[in-house]
Short mmCIF file of C-alpha atoms in Angstrom, two decimals:
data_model
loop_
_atom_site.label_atom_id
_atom_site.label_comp_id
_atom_site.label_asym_id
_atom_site.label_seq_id
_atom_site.Cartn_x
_atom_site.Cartn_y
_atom_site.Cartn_z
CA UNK A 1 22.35 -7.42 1.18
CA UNK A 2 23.88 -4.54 -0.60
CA UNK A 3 26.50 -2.13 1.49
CA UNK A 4 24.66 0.90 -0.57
CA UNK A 5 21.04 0.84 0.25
CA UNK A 6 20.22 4.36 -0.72
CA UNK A 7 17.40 3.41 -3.30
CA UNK A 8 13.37 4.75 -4.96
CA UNK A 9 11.27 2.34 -3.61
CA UNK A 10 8.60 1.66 -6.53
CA UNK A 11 6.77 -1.16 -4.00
CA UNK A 12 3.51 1.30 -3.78
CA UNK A 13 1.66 -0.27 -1.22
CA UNK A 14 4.68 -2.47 0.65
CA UNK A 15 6.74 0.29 1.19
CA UNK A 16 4.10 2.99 2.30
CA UNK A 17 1.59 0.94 3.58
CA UNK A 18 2.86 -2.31 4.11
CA UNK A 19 2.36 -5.49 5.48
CA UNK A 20 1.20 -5.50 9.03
CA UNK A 21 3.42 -8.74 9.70
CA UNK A 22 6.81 -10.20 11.10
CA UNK A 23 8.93 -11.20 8.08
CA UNK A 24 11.50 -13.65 8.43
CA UNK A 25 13.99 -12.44 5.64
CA UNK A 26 17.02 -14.87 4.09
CA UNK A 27 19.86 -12.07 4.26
CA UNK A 28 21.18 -10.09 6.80
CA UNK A 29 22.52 -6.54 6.91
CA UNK A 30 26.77 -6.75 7.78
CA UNK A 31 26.87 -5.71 11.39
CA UNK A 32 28.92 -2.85 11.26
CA UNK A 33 28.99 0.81 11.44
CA UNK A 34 27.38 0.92 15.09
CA UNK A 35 26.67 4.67 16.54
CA UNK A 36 28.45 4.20 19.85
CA UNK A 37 27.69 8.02 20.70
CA UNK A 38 27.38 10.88 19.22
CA UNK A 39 29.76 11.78 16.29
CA UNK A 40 30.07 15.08 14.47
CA UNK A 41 30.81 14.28 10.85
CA UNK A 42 30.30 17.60 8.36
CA UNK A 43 27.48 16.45 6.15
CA UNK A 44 26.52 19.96 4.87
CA UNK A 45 24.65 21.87 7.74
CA UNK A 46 22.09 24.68 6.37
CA UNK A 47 23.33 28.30 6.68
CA UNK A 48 19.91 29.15 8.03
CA UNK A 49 19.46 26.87 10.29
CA UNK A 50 20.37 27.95 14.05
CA UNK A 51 21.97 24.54 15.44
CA UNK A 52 23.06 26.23 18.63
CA UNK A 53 19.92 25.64 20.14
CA UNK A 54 19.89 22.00 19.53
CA UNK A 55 23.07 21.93 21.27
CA UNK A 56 21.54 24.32 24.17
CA UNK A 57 18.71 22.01 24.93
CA UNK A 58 21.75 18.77 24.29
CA UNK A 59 23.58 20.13 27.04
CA UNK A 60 20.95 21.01 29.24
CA UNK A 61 19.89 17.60 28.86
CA UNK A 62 23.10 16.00 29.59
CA UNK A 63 23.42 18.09 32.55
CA UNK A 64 20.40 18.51 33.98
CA UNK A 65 18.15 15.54 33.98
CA UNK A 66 17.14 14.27 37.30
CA UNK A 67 18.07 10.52 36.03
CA UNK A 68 20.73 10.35 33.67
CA UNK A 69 21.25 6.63 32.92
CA UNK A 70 17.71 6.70 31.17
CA UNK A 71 18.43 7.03 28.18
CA UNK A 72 21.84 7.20 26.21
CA UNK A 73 23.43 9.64 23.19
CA UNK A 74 22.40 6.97 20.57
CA UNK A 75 18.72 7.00 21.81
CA UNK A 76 18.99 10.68 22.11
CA UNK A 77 19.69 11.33 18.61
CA UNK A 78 17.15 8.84 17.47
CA UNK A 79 14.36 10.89 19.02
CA UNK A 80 15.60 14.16 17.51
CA UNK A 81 16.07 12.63 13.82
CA UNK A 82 12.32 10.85 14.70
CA UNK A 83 11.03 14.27 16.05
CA UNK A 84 12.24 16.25 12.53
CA UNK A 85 10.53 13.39 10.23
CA UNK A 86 7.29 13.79 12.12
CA UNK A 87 7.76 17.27 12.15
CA UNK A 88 6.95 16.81 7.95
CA UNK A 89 3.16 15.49 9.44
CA UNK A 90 3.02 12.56 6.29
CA UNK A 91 2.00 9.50 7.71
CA UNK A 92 4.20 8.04 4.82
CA UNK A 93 8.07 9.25 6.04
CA UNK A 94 9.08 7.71 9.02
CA UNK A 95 12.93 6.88 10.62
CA UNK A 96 13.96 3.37 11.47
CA UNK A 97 16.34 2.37 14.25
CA UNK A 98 18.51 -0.25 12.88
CA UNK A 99 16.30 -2.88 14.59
CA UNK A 100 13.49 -1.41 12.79
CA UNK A 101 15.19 -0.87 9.16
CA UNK A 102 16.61 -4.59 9.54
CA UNK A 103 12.46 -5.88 9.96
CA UNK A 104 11.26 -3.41 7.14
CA UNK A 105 13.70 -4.42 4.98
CA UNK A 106 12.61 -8.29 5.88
CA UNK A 107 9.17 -7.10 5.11
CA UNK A 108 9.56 -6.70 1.35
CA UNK A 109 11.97 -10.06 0.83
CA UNK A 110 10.45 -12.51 3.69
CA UNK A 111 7.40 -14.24 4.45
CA UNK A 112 5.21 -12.55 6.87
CA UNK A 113 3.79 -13.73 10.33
CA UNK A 114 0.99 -12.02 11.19
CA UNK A 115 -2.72 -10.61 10.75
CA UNK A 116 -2.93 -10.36 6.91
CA UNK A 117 -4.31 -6.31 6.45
CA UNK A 118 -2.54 -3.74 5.12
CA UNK A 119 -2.92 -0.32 6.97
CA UNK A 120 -3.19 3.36 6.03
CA UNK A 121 -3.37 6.84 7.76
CA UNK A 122 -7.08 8.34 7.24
CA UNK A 123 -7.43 11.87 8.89
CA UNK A 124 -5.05 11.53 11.21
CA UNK A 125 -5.33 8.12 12.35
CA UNK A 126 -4.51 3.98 11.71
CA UNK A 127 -7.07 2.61 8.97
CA UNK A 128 -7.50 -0.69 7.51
CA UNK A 129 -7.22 -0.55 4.08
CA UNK A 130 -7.77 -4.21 3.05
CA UNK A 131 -7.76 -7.19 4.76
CA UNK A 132 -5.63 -9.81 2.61
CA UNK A 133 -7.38 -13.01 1.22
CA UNK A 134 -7.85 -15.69 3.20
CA UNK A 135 -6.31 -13.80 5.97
CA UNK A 136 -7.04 -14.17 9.71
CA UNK A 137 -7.94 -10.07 9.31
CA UNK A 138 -10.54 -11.09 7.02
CA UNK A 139 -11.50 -14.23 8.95
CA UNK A 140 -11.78 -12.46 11.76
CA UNK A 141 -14.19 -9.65 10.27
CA UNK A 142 -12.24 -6.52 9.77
CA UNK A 143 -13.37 -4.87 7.18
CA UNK A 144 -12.10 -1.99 4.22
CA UNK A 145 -12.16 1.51 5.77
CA UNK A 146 -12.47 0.34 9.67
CA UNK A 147 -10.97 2.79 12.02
CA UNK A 148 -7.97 1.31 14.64
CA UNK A 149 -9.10 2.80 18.23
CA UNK A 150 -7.09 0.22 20.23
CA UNK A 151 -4.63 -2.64 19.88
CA UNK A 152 -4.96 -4.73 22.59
CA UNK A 153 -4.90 -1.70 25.56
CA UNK A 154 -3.04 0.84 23.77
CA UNK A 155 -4.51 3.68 22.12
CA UNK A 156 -4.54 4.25 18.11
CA UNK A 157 -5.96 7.62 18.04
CA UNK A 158 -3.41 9.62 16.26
CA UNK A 159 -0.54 6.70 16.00
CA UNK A 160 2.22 6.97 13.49
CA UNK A 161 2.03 4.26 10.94
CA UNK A 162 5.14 2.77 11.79
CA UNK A 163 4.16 2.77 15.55
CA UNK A 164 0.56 0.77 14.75
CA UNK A 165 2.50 -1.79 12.66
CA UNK A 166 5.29 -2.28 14.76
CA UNK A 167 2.39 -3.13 17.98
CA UNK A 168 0.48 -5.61 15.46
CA UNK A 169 2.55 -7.56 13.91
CA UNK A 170 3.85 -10.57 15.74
CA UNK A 171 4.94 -14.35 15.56
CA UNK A 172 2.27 -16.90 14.26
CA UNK A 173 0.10 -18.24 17.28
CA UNK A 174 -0.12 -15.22 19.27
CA UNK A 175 -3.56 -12.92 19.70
CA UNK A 176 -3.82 -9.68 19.16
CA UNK A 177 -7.31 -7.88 19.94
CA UNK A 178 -8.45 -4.66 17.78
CA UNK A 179 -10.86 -2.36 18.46
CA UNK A 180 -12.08 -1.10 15.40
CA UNK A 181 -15.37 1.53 14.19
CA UNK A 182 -16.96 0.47 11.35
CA UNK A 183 -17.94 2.65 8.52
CA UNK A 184 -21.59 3.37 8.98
CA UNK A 185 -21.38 2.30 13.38
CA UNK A 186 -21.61 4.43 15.78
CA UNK A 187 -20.38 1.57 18.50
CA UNK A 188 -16.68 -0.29 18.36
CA UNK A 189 -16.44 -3.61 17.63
CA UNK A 190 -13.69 -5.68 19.36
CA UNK A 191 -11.70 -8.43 16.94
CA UNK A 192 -9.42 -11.13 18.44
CA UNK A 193 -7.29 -12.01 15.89
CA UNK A 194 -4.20 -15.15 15.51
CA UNK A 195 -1.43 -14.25 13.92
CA UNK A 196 -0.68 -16.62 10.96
CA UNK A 197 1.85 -17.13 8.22
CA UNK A 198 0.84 -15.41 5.35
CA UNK A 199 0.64 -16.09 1.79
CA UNK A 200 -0.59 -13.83 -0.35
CA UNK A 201 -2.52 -15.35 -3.70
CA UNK A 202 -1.28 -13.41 -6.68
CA UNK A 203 -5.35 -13.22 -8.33
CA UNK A 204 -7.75 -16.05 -9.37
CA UNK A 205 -9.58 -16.18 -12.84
CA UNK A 206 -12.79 -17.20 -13.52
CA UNK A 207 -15.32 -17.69 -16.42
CA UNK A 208 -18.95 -16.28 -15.84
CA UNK A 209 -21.90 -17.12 -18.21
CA UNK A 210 -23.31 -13.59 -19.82
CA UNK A 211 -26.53 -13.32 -21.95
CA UNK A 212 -23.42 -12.58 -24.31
CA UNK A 213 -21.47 -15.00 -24.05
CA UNK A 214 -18.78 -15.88 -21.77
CA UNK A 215 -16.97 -13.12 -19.72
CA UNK A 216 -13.63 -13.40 -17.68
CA UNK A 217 -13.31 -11.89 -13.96
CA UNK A 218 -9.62 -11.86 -12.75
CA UNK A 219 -9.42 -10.94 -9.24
CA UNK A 220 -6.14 -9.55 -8.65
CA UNK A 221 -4.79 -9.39 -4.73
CA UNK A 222 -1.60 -7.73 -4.95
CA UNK A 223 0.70 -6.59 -7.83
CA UNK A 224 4.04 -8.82 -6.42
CA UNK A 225 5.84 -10.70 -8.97
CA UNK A 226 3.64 -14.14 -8.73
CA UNK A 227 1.54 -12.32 -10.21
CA UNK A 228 3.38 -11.34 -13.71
CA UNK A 229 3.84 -15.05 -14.32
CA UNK A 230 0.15 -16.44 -13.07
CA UNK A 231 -1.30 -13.82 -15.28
CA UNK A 232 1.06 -14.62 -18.76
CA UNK A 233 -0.76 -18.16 -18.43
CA UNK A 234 -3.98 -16.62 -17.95
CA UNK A 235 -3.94 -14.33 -20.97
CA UNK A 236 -3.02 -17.45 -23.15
CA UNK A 237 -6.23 -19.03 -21.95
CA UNK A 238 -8.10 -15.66 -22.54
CA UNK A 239 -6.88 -16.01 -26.03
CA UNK A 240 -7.18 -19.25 -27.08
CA UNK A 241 -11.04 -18.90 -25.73
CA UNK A 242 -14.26 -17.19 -26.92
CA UNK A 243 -14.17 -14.62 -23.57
CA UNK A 244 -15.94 -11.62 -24.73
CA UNK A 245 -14.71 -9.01 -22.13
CA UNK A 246 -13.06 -9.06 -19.12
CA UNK A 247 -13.79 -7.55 -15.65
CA UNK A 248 -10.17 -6.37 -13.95
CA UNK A 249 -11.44 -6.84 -10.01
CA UNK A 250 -8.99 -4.77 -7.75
CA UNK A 251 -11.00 -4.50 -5.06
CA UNK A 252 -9.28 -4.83 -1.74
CA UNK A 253 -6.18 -4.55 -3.59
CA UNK A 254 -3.76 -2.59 -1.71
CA UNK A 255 -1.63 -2.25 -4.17
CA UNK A 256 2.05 -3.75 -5.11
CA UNK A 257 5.17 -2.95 -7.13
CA UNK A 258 5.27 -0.31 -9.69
CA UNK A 259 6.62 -2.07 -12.35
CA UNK A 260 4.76 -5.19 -11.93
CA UNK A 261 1.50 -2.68 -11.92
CA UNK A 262 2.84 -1.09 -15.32
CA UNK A 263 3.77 -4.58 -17.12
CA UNK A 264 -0.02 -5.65 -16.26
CA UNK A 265 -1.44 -2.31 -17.82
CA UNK A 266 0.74 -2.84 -20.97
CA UNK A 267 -1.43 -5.53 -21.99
CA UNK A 268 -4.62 -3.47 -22.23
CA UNK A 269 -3.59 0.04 -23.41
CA UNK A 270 -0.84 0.39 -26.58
CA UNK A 271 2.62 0.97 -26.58
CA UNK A 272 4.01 3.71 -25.25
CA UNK A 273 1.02 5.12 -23.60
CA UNK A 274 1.35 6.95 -20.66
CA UNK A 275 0.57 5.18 -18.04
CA UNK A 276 1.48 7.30 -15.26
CA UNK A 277 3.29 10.09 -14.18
CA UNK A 278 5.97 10.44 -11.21
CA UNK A 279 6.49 14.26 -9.68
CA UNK A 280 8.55 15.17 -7.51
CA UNK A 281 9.48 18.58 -5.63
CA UNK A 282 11.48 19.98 -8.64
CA UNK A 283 10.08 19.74 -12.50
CA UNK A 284 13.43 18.21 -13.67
CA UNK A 285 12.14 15.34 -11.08
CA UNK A 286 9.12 14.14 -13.49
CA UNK A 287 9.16 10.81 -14.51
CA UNK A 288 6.68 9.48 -17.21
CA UNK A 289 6.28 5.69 -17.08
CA UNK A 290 5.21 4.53 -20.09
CA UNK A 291 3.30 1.18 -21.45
CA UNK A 292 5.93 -1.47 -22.91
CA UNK A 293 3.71 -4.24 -24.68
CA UNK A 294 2.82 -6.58 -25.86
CA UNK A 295 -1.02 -4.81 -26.18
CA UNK A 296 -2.50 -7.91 -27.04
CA UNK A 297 -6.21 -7.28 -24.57
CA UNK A 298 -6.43 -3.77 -25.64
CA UNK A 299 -9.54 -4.23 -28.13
CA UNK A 300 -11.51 -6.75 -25.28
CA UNK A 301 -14.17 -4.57 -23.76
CA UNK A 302 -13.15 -4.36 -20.16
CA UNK A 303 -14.78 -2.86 -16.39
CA UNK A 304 -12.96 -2.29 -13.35
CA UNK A 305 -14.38 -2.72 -10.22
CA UNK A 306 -13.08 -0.89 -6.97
CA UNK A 307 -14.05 0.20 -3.66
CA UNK A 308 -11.79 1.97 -0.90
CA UNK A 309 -9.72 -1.43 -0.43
CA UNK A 310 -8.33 0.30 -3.67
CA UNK A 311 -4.97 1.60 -2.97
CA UNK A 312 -2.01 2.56 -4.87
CA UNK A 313 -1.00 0.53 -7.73
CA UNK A 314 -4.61 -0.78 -7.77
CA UNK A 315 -5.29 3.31 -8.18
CA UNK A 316 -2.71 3.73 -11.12
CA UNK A 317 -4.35 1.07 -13.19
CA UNK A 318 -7.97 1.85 -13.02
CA UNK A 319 -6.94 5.47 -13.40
CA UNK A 320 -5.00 4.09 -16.34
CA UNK A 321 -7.37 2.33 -18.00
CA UNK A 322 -10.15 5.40 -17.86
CA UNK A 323 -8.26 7.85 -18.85
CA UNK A 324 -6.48 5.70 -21.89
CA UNK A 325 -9.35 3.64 -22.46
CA UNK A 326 -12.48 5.34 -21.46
CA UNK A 327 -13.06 1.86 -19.47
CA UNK A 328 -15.97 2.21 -16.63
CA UNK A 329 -14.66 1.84 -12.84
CA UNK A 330 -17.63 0.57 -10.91
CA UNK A 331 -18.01 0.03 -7.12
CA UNK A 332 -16.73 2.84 -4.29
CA UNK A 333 -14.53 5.35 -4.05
CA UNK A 334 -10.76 4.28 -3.77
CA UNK A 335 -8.74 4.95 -0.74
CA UNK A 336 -6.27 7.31 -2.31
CA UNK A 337 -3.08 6.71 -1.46
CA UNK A 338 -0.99 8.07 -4.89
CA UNK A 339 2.95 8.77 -3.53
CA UNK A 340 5.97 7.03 -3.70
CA UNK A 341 8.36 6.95 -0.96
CA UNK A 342 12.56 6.95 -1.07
CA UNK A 343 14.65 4.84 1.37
CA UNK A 344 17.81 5.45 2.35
CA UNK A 345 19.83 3.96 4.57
CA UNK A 346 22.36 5.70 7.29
CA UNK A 347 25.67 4.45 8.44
CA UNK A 348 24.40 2.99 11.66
CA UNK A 349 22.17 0.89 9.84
CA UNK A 350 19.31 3.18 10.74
CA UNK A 351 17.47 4.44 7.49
CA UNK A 352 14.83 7.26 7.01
CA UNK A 353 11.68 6.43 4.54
CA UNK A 354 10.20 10.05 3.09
CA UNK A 355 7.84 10.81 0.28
CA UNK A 356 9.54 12.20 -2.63
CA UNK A 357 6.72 12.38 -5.30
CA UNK A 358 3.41 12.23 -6.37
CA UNK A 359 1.70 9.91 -8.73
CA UNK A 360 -0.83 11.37 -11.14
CA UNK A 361 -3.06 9.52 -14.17
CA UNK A 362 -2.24 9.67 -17.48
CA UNK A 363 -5.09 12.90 -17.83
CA UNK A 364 -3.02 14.73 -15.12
CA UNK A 365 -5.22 13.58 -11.99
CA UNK A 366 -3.75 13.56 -8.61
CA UNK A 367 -4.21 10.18 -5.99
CA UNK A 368 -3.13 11.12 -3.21
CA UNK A 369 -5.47 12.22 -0.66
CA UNK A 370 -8.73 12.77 -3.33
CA UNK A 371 -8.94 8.61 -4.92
CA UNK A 372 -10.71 7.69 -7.72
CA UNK A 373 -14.17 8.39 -8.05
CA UNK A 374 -16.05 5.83 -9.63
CA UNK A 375 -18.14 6.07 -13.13
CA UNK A 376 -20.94 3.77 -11.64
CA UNK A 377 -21.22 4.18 -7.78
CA UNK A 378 -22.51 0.69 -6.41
CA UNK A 379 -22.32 0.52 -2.73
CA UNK A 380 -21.91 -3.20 -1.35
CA UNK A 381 -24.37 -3.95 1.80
CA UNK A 382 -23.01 -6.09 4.45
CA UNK A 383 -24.44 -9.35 4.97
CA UNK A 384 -24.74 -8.49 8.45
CA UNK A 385 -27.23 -5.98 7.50
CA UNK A 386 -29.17 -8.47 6.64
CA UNK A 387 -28.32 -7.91 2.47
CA UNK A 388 -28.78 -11.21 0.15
CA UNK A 389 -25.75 -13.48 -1.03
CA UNK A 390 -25.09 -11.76 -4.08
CA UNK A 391 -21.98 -9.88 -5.20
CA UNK A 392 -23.64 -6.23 -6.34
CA UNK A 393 -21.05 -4.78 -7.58
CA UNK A 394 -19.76 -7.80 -9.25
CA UNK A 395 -23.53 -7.85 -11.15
CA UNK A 396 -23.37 -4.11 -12.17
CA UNK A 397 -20.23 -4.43 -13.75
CA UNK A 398 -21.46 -7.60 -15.54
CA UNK A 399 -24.37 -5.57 -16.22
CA UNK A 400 -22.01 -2.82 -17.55
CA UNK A 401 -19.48 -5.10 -19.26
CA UNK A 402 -23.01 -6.52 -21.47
CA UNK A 403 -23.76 -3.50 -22.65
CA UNK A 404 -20.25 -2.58 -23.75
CA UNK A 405 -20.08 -6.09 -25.45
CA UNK A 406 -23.22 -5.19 -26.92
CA UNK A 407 -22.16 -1.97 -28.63
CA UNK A 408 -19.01 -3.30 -29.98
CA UNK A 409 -20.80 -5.87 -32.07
#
């Protein structure tokens, strides 16, 4: 593990809303650099900025409290640096003890024990954003968009992101019970869940029969890097076939890394598109990611289907694709979660994880907060509501794909 770990973070979804599991990582961090108590290194203090009474309510703490051995220096300055970061009220920056950095950071390279969803902050509070396939989250029947009101006996309602994961995620075999609302109840449902290893599948590709011809649906799970190499053999078979359109499924897709989500775009849109744009707090921040090749699906008629399992990187390529493309995005409304997070790490081994910029489509649109409307609104019915065993939104944008197909000729 690198000594400098000051770094942008370009995993979308991993970093800002990632996986709600316990990661078992193959390096460690060099066990050094322990705060022992509270040092006073010169680091650049701000002129306006009135640390005196910090220091006031230090000493009065130090001097005053009726049980001093509570809590010591190190845990004291943890809480203040915890305090400012939540003071910045984005679900998205947090600060990580050094127990907590070492388990993030084993959340992006290990493999995960636990429930298989990734979670968001909707006004104000812990939301599932997707349950992962073949997870025990979607075993278990939690669904896109449910609301966290308790894990096992705690309260959600208005829980930091960091402080819902951290409660969830666990070693395989052990329960953990959620009680979530679902969209549309007006009564909690209560989910046991069992924590499991999970693997996350990359996408799957099928062929579906069309009054056209054949069409290809690629469901895509996650933009990690299985996925760059899984889909190089699939476009070879796209190809070499007589496909006549694709539909690009990214539903429940909570997004991935960056550049994995940009190398998949480049195949649809041409060279040096925009693809999308990075701002940050200053305009000499702006960063324009552009598309790299090889273009070879950009003339196959294409749909994108979405709903607000949608997140992130999943959001930067159907935005993509519209606005390049013109391509239809057909299902729900995305979950809208369009900002990129930095991570740097402290000399403790403690690290801080803020939101430096914004992600916008390549016709200017902002993510974050608003999502991505869709072209051709098809709302999914639960089967529990008594709704047939057919795939909707899957049929519209067959439906859609035909008629694009059909225009072409």
């Amino acid at each position: 593990m690198k000594k400098t770990l000051t770094f942008v973070v370009n995993v979308l979804v991993v970093l800002a809303i990632f996986f709600v599991g316990f990661a078992y990582g193959k390096q460690s961090i060099p066990a050094e650099n322990f705060v022992y108590d509270v040092q006073n290194p010169d680091v650049g203090k701000p002129d306006e900025v009135d640390f005196g009474i910090f220091w006031n309510a230090w000493r009065m703490v130090n001097e005053l409290y009726v049980k001093p051995t509570d809590t010591d220096s190190k845990t004291r300055v943890y809480g203040a640096i915890k305090g400012m970061v939540e003071s910045l009220d984005d679900p998205y920056s947090t600060f990580f003890t050094p127990e907590q950095s070492q388990d993030f950071q084993e959340s992006i390279n290990g493999r995960f024990e636990g429930i298989g969803a990734e979670i968001g902050i909707r006004d104000g509070n812990p939301t599932i954003i997707a349950p992962l396939k073949n997870s025990p989250a979607e075993r278990a029947g939690l669904r896109s968009g449910d609301r966290i009101l308790l894990i096992d006996e705690t309260s959600a309602i208005g829980m930091s992101l960091e402080q819902a994961v951290t409660i969830i995620r666990g070693n395989k075999g052990t329960p953990v019970v959620l009680t979530v609302l679902h969209d549309g109840d007006t009564e909690p449902s209560e989910i046991r869940i069992i924590r499991e290893t999970i693997n996350i599948p990359p996408m799957e590709y099928t062929v579906l029969k069309s009054k056209d011809g054949n069409i290809g649906h690629l469901q895509v799970y996650n933009f990690n890097d299985q996925l760059e190499q899984e889909f190089r053999r699939v476009t070879k078979q796209i190809l070499s076939s007589d496909v006549k359109g694709l539909i690009l499924d990214v539903r429940d897709n909570p997004g991935g890394r960056l550049d994995i989500a940009i190398s998949f775009i480049s195949w649809f849109v041409d060279q040096g598109d925009t693809v999308v744009t990075e701002r940050g707090r200053n305009p000499e921040d702006e960063i324009v990611h552009i598309a790299q090749g090889p273009a070879k699906l950009k003339e196959i008629p294409v749909v994108v289907l979405i709903n607000e399992g949608s997140a992130s990187a999943s959001e930067i390529l159907a935005g993509a694709l519209h606005d390049l493309r013109n391509v239809e995005l057909v299902g729900e409304k995305t979950f809208g979660k369009g900002s990129v997070q930095t991570y740097q790490a402290l000399p403790d081994r403690s690290s801080i994880k803020i939101t430096t910029a914004l992600w916008f489509t390549p016709a200017g649109s902002s993510i974050n907060d608003t999502g991505l409307e869709p072209t051709v609104a098809v709302e999914n019915v639960d089967e529990e509501e008594g709704a047939a065993e057919v795939d909707e939104q899957l049929e519209k944008a067959i439906e859609v794909l035909e008629r694009e197909i059909g225009s072409n000729k």
